[in-house]
CSV table of C-alpha atoms and ligand atoms in Angstrom, one decimal:
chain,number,residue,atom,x,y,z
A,1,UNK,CA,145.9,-15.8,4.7
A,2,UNK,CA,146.1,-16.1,1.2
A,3,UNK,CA,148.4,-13.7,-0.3
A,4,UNK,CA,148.2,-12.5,-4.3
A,5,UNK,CA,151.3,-10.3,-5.0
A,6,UNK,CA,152.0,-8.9,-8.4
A,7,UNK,CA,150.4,-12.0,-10.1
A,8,UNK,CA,150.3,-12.2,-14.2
A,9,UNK,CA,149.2,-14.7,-16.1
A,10,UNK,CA,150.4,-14.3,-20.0
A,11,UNK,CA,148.9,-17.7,-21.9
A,12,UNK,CA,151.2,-19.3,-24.6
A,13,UNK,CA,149.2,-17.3,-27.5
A,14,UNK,CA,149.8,-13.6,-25.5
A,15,UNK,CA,146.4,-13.0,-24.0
A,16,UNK,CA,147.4,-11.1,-20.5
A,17,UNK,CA,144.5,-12.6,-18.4
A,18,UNK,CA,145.9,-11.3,-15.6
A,19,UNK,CA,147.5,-8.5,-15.0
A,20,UNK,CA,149.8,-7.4,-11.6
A,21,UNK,CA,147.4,-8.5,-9.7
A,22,UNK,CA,147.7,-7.8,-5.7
A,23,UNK,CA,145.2,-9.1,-3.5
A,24,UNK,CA,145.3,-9.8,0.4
A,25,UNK,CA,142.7,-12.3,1.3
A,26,UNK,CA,141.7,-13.0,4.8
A,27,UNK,CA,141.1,-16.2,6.9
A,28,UNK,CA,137.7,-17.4,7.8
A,29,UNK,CA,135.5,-15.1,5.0
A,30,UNK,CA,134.4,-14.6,2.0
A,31,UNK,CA,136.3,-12.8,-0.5
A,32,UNK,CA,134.7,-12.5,-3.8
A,33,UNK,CA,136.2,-12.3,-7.3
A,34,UNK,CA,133.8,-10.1,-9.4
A,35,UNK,CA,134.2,-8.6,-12.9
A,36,UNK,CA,132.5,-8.8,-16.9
A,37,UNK,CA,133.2,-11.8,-18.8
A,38,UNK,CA,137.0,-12.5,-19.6
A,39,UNK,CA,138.5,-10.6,-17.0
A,40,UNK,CA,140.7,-13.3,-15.5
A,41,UNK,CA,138.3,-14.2,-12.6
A,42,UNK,CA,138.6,-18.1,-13.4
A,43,UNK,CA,142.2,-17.7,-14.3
A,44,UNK,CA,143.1,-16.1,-10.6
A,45,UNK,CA,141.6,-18.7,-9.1
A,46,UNK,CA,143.2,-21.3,-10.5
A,47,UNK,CA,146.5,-19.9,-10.0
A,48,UNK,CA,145.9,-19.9,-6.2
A,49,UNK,CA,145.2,-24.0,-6.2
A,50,UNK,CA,148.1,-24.2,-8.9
A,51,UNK,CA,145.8,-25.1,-11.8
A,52,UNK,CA,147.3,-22.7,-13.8
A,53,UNK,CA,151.3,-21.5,-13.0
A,54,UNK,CA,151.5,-17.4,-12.5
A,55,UNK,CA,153.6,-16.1,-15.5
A,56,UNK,CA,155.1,-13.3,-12.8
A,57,UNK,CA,154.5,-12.8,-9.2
A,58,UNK,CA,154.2,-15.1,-6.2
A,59,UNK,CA,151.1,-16.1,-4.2
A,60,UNK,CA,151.4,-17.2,-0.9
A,61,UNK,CA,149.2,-19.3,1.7
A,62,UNK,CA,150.1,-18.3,5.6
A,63,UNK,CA,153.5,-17.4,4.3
A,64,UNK,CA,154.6,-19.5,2.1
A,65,UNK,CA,155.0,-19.7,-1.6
A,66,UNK,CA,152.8,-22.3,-3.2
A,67,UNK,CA,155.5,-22.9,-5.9
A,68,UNK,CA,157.4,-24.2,-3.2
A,69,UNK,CA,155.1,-27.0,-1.9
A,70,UNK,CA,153.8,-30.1,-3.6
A,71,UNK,CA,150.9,-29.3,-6.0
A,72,UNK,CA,149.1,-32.7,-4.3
A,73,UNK,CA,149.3,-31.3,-0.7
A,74,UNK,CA,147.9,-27.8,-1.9
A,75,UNK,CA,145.4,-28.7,-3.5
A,76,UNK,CA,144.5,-31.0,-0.7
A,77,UNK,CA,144.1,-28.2,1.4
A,78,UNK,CA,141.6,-26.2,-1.1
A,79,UNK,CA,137.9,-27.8,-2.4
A,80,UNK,CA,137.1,-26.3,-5.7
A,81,UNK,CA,133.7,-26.0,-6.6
A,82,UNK,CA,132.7,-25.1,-10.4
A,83,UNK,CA,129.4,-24.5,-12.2
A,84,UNK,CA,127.0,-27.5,-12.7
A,85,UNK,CA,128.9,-28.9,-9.8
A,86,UNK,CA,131.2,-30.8,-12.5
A,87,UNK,CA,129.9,-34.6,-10.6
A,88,UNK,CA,131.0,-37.8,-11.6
A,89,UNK,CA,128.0,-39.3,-13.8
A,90,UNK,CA,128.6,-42.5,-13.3
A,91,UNK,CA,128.9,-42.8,-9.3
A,92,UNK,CA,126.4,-42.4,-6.3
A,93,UNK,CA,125.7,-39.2,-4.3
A,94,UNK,CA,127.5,-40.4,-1.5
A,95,UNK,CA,130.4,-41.8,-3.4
A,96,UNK,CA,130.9,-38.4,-5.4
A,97,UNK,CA,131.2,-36.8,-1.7
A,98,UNK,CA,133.8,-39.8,-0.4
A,99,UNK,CA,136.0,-39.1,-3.3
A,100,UNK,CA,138.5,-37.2,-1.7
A,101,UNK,CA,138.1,-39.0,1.2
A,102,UNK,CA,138.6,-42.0,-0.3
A,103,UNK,CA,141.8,-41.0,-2.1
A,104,UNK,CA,143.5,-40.0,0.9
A,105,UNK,CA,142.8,-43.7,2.1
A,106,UNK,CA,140.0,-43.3,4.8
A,107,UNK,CA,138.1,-46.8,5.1
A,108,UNK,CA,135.0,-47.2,2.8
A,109,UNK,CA,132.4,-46.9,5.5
A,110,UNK,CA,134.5,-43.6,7.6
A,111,UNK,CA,133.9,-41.3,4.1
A,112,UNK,CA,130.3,-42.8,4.0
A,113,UNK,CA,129.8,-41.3,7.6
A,114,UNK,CA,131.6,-38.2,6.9
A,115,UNK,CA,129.7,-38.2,3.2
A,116,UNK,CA,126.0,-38.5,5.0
A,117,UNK,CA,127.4,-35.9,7.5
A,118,UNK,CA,128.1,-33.5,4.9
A,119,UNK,CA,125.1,-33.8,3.1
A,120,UNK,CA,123.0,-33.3,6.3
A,121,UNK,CA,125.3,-29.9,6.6
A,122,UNK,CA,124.4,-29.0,3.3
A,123,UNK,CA,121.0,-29.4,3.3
A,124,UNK,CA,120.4,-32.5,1.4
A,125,UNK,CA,117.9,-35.4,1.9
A,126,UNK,CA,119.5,-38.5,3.1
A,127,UNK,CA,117.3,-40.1,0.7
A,128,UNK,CA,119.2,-39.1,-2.2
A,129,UNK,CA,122.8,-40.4,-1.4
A,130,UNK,CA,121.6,-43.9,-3.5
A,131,UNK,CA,120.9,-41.5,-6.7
A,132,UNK,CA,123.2,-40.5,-9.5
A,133,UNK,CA,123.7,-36.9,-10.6
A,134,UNK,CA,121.2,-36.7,-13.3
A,135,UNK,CA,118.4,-37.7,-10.7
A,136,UNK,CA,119.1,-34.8,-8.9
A,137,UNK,CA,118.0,-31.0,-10.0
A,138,UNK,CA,120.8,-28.5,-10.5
A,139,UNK,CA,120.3,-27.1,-7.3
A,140,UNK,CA,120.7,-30.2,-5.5
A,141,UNK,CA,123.7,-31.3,-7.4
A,142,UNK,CA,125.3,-27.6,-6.6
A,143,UNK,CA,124.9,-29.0,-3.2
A,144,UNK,CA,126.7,-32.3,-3.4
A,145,UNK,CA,129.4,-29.8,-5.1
A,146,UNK,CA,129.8,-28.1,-2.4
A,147,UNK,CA,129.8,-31.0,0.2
A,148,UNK,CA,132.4,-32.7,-2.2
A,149,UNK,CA,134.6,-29.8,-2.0
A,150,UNK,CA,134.5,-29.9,2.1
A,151,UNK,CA,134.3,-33.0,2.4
A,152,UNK,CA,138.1,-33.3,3.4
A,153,UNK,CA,137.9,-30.6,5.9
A,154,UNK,CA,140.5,-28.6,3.8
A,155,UNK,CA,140.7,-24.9,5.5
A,156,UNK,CA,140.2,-23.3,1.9
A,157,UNK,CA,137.1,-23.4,-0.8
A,158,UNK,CA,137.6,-22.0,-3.9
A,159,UNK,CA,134.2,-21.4,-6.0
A,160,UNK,CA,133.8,-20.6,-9.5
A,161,UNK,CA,130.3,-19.4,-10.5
A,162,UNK,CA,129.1,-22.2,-8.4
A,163,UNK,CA,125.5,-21.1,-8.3
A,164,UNK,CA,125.0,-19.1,-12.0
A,165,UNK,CA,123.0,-22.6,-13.8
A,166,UNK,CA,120.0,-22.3,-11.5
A,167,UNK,CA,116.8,-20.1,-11.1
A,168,UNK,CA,116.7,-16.9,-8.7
A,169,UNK,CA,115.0,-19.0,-5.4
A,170,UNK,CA,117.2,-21.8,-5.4
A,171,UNK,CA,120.0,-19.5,-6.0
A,172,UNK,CA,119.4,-17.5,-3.0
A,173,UNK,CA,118.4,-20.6,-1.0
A,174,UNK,CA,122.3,-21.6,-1.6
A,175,UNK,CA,123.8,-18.3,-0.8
A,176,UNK,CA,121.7,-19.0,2.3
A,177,UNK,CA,123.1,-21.8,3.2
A,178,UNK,CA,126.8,-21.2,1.9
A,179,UNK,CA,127.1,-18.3,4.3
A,180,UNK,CA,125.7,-20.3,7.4
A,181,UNK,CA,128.2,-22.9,6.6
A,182,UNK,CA,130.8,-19.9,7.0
A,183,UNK,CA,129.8,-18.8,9.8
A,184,UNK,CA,129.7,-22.4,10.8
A,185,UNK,CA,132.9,-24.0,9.8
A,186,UNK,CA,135.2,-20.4,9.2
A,187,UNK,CA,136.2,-21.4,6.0
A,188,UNK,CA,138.3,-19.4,3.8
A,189,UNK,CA,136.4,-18.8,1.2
A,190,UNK,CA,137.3,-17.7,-2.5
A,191,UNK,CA,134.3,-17.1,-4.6
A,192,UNK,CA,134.2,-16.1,-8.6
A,193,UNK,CA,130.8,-14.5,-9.4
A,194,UNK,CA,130.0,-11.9,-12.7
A,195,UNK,CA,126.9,-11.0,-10.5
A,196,UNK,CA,127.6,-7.8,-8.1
A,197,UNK,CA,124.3,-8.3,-5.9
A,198,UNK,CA,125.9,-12.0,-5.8
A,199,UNK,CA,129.3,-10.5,-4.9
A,200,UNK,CA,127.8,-7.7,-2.7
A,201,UNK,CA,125.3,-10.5,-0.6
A,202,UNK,CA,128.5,-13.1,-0.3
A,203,UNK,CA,131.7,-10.7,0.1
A,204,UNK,CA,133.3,-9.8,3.8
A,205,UNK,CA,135.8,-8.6,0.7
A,206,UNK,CA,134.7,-7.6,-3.2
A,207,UNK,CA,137.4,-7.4,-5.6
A,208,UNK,CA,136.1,-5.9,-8.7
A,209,UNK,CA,138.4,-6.9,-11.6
A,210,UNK,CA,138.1,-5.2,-15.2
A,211,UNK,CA,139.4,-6.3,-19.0
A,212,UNK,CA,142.4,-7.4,-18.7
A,213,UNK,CA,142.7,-8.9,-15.8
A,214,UNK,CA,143.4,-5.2,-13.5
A,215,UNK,CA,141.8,-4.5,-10.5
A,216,UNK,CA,139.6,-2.1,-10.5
A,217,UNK,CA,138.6,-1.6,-6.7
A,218,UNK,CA,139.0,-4.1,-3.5
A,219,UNK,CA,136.5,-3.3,-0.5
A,220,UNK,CA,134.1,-4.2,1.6
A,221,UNK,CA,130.7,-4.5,-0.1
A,222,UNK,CA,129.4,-1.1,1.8
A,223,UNK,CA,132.0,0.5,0.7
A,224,UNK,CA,132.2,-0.3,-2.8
A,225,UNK,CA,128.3,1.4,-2.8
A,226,UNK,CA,129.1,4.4,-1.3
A,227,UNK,CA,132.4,5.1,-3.0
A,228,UNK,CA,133.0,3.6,-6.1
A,229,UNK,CA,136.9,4.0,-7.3
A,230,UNK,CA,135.5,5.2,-10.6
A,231,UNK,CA,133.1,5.3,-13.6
A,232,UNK,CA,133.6,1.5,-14.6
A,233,UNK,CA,133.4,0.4,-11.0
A,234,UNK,CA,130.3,2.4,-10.4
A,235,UNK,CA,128.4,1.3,-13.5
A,236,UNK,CA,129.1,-2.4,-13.0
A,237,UNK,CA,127.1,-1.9,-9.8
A,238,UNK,CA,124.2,-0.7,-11.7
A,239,UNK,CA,121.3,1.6,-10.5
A,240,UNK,CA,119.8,1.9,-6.6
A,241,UNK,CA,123.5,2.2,-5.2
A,242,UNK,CA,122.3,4.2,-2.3
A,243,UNK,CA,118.8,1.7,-1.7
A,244,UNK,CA,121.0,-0.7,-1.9
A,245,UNK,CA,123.3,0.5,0.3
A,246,UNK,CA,120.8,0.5,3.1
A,247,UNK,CA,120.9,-3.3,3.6
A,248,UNK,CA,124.5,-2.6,5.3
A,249,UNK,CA,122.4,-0.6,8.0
A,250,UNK,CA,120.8,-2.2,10.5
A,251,UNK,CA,117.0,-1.3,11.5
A,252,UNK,CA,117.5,-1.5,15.1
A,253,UNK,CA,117.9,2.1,16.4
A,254,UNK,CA,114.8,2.8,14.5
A,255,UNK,CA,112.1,5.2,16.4
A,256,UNK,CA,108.6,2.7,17.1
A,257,UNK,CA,105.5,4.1,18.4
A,258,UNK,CA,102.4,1.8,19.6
A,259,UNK,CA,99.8,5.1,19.5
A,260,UNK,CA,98.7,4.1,16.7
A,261,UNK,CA,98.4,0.3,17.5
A,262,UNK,CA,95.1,-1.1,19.0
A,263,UNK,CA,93.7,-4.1,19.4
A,264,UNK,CA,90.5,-5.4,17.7
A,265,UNK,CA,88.1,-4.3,20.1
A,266,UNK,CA,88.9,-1.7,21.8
A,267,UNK,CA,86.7,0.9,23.4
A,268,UNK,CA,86.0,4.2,21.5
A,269,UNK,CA,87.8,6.2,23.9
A,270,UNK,CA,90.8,4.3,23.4
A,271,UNK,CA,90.2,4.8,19.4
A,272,UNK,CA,89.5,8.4,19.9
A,273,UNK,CA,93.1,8.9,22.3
A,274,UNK,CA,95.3,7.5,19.2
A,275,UNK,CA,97.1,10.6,17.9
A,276,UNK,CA,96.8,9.0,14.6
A,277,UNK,CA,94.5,9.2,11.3
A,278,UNK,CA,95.7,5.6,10.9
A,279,UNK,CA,95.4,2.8,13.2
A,280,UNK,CA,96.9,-0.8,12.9
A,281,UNK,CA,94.7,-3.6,14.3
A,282,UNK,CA,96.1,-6.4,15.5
A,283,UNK,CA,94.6,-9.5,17.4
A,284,UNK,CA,94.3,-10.4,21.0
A,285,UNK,CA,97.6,-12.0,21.0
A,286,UNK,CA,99.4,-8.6,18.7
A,287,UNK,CA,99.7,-10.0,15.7
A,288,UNK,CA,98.9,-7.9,12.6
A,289,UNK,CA,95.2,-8.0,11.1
A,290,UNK,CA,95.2,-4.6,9.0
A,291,UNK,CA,95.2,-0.7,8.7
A,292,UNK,CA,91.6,1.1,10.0
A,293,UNK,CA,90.9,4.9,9.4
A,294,UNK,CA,90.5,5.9,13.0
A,295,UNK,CA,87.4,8.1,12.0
A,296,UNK,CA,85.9,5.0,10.0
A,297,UNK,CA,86.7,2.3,12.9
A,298,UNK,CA,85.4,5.0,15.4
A,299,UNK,CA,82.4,5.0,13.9
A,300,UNK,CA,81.3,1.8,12.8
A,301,UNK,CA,83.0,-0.3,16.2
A,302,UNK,CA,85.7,-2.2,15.7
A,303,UNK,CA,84.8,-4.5,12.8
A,304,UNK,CA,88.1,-5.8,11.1
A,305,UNK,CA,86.3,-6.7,7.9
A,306,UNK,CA,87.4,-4.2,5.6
A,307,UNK,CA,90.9,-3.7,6.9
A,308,UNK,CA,94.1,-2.5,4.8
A,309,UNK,CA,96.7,-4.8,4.0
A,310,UNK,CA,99.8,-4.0,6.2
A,311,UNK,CA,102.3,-5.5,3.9
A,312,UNK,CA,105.6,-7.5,5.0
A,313,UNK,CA,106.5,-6.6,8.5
A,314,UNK,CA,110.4,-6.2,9.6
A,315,UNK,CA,112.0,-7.5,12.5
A,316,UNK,CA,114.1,-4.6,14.2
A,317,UNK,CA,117.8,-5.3,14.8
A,318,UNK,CA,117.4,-8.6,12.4
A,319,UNK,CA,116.2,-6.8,9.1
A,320,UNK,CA,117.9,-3.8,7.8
A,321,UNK,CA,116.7,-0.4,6.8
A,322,UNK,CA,116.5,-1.3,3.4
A,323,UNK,CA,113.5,-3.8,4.6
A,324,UNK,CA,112.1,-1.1,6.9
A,325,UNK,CA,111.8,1.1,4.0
A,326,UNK,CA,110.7,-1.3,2.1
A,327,UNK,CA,107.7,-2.1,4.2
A,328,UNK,CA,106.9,1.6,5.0
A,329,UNK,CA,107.2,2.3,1.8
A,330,UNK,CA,104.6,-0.8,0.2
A,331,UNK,CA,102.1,0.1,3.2
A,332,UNK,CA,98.4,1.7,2.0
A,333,UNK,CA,99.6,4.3,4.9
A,334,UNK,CA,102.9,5.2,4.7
A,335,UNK,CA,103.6,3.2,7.9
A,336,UNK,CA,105.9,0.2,8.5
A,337,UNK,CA,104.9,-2.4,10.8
A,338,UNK,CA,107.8,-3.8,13.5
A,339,UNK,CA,107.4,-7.4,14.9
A,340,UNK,CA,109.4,-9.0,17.2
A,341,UNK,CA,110.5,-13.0,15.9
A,342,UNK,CA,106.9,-14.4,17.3
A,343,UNK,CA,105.1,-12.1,14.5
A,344,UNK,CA,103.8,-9.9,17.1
A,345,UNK,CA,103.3,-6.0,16.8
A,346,UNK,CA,106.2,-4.5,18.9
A,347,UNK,CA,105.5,-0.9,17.3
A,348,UNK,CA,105.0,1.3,14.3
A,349,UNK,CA,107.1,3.4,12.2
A,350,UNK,CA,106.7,6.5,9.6
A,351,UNK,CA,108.4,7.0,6.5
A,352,UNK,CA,109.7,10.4,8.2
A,353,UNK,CA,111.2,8.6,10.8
A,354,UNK,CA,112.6,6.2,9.1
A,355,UNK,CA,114.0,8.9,6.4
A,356,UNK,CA,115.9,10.8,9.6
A,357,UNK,CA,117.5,6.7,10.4
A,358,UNK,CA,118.7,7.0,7.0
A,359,UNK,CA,120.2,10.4,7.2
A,360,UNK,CA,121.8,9.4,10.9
A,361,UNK,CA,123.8,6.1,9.6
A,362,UNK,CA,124.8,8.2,6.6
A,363,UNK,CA,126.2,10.7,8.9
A,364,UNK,CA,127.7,8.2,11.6
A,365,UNK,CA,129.1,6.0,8.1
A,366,UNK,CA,130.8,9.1,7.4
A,367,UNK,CA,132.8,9.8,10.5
A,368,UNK,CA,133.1,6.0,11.3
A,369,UNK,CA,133.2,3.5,8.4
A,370,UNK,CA,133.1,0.3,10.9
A,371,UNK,CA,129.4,1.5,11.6
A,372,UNK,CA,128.4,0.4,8.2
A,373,UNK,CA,128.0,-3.3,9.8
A,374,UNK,CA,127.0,-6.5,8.2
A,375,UNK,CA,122.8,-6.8,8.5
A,376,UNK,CA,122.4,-8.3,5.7
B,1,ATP,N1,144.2,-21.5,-21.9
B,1,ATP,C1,144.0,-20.3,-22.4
B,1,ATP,N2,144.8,-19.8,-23.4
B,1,ATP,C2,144.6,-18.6,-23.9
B,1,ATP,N3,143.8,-17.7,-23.4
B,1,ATP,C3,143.1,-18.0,-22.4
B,1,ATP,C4,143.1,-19.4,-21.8
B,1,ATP,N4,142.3,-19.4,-20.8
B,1,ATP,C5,141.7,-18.2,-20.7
B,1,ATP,N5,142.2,-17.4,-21.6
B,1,ATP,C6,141.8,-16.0,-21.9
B,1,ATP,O1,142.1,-15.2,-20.7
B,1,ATP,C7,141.2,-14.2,-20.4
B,1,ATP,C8,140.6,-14.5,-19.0
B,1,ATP,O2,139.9,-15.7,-19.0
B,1,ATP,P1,139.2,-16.2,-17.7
B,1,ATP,O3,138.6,-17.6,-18.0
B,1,ATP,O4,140.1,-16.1,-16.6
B,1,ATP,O5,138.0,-15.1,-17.6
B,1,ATP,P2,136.8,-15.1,-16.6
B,1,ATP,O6,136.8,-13.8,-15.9
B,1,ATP,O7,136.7,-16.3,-15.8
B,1,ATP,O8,135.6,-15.1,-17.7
B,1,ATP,P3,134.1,-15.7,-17.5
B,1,ATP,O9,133.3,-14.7,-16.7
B,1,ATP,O10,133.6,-15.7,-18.9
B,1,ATP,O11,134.2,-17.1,-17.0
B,1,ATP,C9,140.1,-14.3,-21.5
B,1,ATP,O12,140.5,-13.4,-22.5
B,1,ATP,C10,140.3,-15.7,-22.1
B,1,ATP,O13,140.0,-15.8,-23.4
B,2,MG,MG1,135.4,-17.9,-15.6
């Protein structure tokens, strides 16, 4: 564990960048470091790996005082990833993830294995490991970053803004893949953001820092929506705190019907039986085709020509209520569609019902915050 106790940092000219800062971060998950410009996010960081010396205070790894170890061996045991991945131009793919490798005096071709390794683990193209860094986009070179940084094995990854230079899709296809590789390799990860759905997405811990390097509020992401410490917390997460919120719930528990569900074909007495005005047709093998009136389908067969769209399904128990909403919410009948992993129909669900999920998790939430669990 990585402890931060009563940490400032005063530079040379008197700018307090940070200010008694305490933070307890835990093994094997993600904290995240999140706050407006200038708040001393960077400057924290670099006072775990020793880039920067704490004016007062002590921060300790498992224990022990990093002021009391060799700056080589600590850092040896923490990657550091910055924005625009921060390559070296002038070497290879694969020779920018051996660096460190390299330097601690593996053989030439043992950090090529452990370089093509990593960048199968990080979702790059073995095909690339010839190319320099400005052959690559900037999502592709934030992934050699981060395959640099592990490339030692070191039990620590410190990450500042590592994903803030590219679009919204490759961004999230990052986060993606940054929190399988947690769950993966149980890193301890430290990672700087000034993007709270960032923070909130990434974070088993948020720490919400404020002007001047103070901390404003340190919680779990769930927690930090549905209590913010105070004004300046709450308006840095910005509007839809409670929609948002929902992605901590999970959709499983969720009431499904399959009245309404009928496949294309059916007789008219089993179109007449189905309790509601709506029915969702699906195929032979239950996938989804579309929303019928059940008068309209009643009386002209079961044609599935001029069907509703049904919208995005959600898997129950993967997806959370936020997605179940979401879907109910987007469908033509107020009416979101369940499917198991396969894509087939497993049931249907109304808004109503899904509005009395919302009111139970907010009620269990209350009298037992571990119920808020992790569905993202
Ligand atoms: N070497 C330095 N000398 C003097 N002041 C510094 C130095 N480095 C940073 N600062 C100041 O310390 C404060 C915190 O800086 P820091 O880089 O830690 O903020 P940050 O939260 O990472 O900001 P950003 O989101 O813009 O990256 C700022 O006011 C900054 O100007
Ligand atoms: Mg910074």
């Amino acid at each position: 564990m990585i402890r931060i106790d009563s940490v400032t940092k005063r530079y040379p000219d008197g700018t307090v960048a940070v200010d008694r800062l305490s933070l307890e971060i835990p093994d094997r998950s993600v904290t995240v470091l999140v706050g407006p410009s200038g708040c001393g996010k960077t400057t924290t960081l670099r006072m775990i790996n020793r880039m920067v010396e704490p004016t007062e205070g002590t921060i300790l790894l498992d224990g022990a005082d990093t002021r009391r170890q060799p700056v080589t061996t600590l850092r040896r045991s923490m990657g550091y990833v910055i924005q625009n991945a921060g390559l070296f131009q002038h070497r290879t793919i694969v020779d920018n993830i051996a660096t460190v490798p390299r330097m601690l005096g593996w053989g030439k071709q043992r950090a090529r294995e452990r370089a093509a390794e990593l960048m199968e683990r990080v979702g790059l193209d073995s095909a690339l490991a010839k190319r320099y860094p400005y052959q690559l986009s900037g999502g592709q070179q934030q992934r050699v970053g981060v395959a640099r940084a592990l490339a030692a094995d070191p039990p620590v990854l410190l990450m500042d803004e590592p994903f803030s230079a590219v679009d919204p899709v490759v961004r999230k296809g990052l986060q993606d893949e940054l929190l399988r590789i947690q769950d993966e390799l149980g890193k301890t990860i430290v990672f700087v953001t000034h993007d709270i759905d960032e923070a909130i997405k990434l974070g088993t811990m948020v720490a919400v820092l404020r002007e001047g390097g103070r901390l404003a509020q340190y919680a779990p992401p769930a927690e930090l929506l549905s209590a913010p410490a105070d004004a300046f917390v709450e308006d840095f997460l910005g509007a839809d705190r409670g929609i948002r919120r929902l992605s901590f719930f999970p959709s499983a528990a969720l009431q499904l019907t399959t009245g309404p569900v009928i496949e294309a074909g059916a007789s008219a007495e089993r179109i007449a039986a189905a309790g509601t005005p709506h029915l969702l047709v699906t195929d032979a093998d239950r996938r989804p085709l579309g929303w019928a009136g059940r008068d309209e389908l009643a009386a002209g067969g079961t044609g599935t020509g001029r069907l509703l769209p049904y919208g995005r399904p959600f898997v129950p128990g993967a997806d959370s209520l936020r997605a179940a909403l979401d879907c109910a919410v987007l469908s033509p009948t107020g009416w979101g569609v369940a499917v198991d992993g396969d894509g087939r129909v497993t049931g249907v669900v109304s808004q109503q019902s899904i509005g009395e999920a919302i009111r139970a998790a907010h009620t269990e939430s209350r009298t037992d915050p571990d119920t808020a669990g992790a569905a993202r």
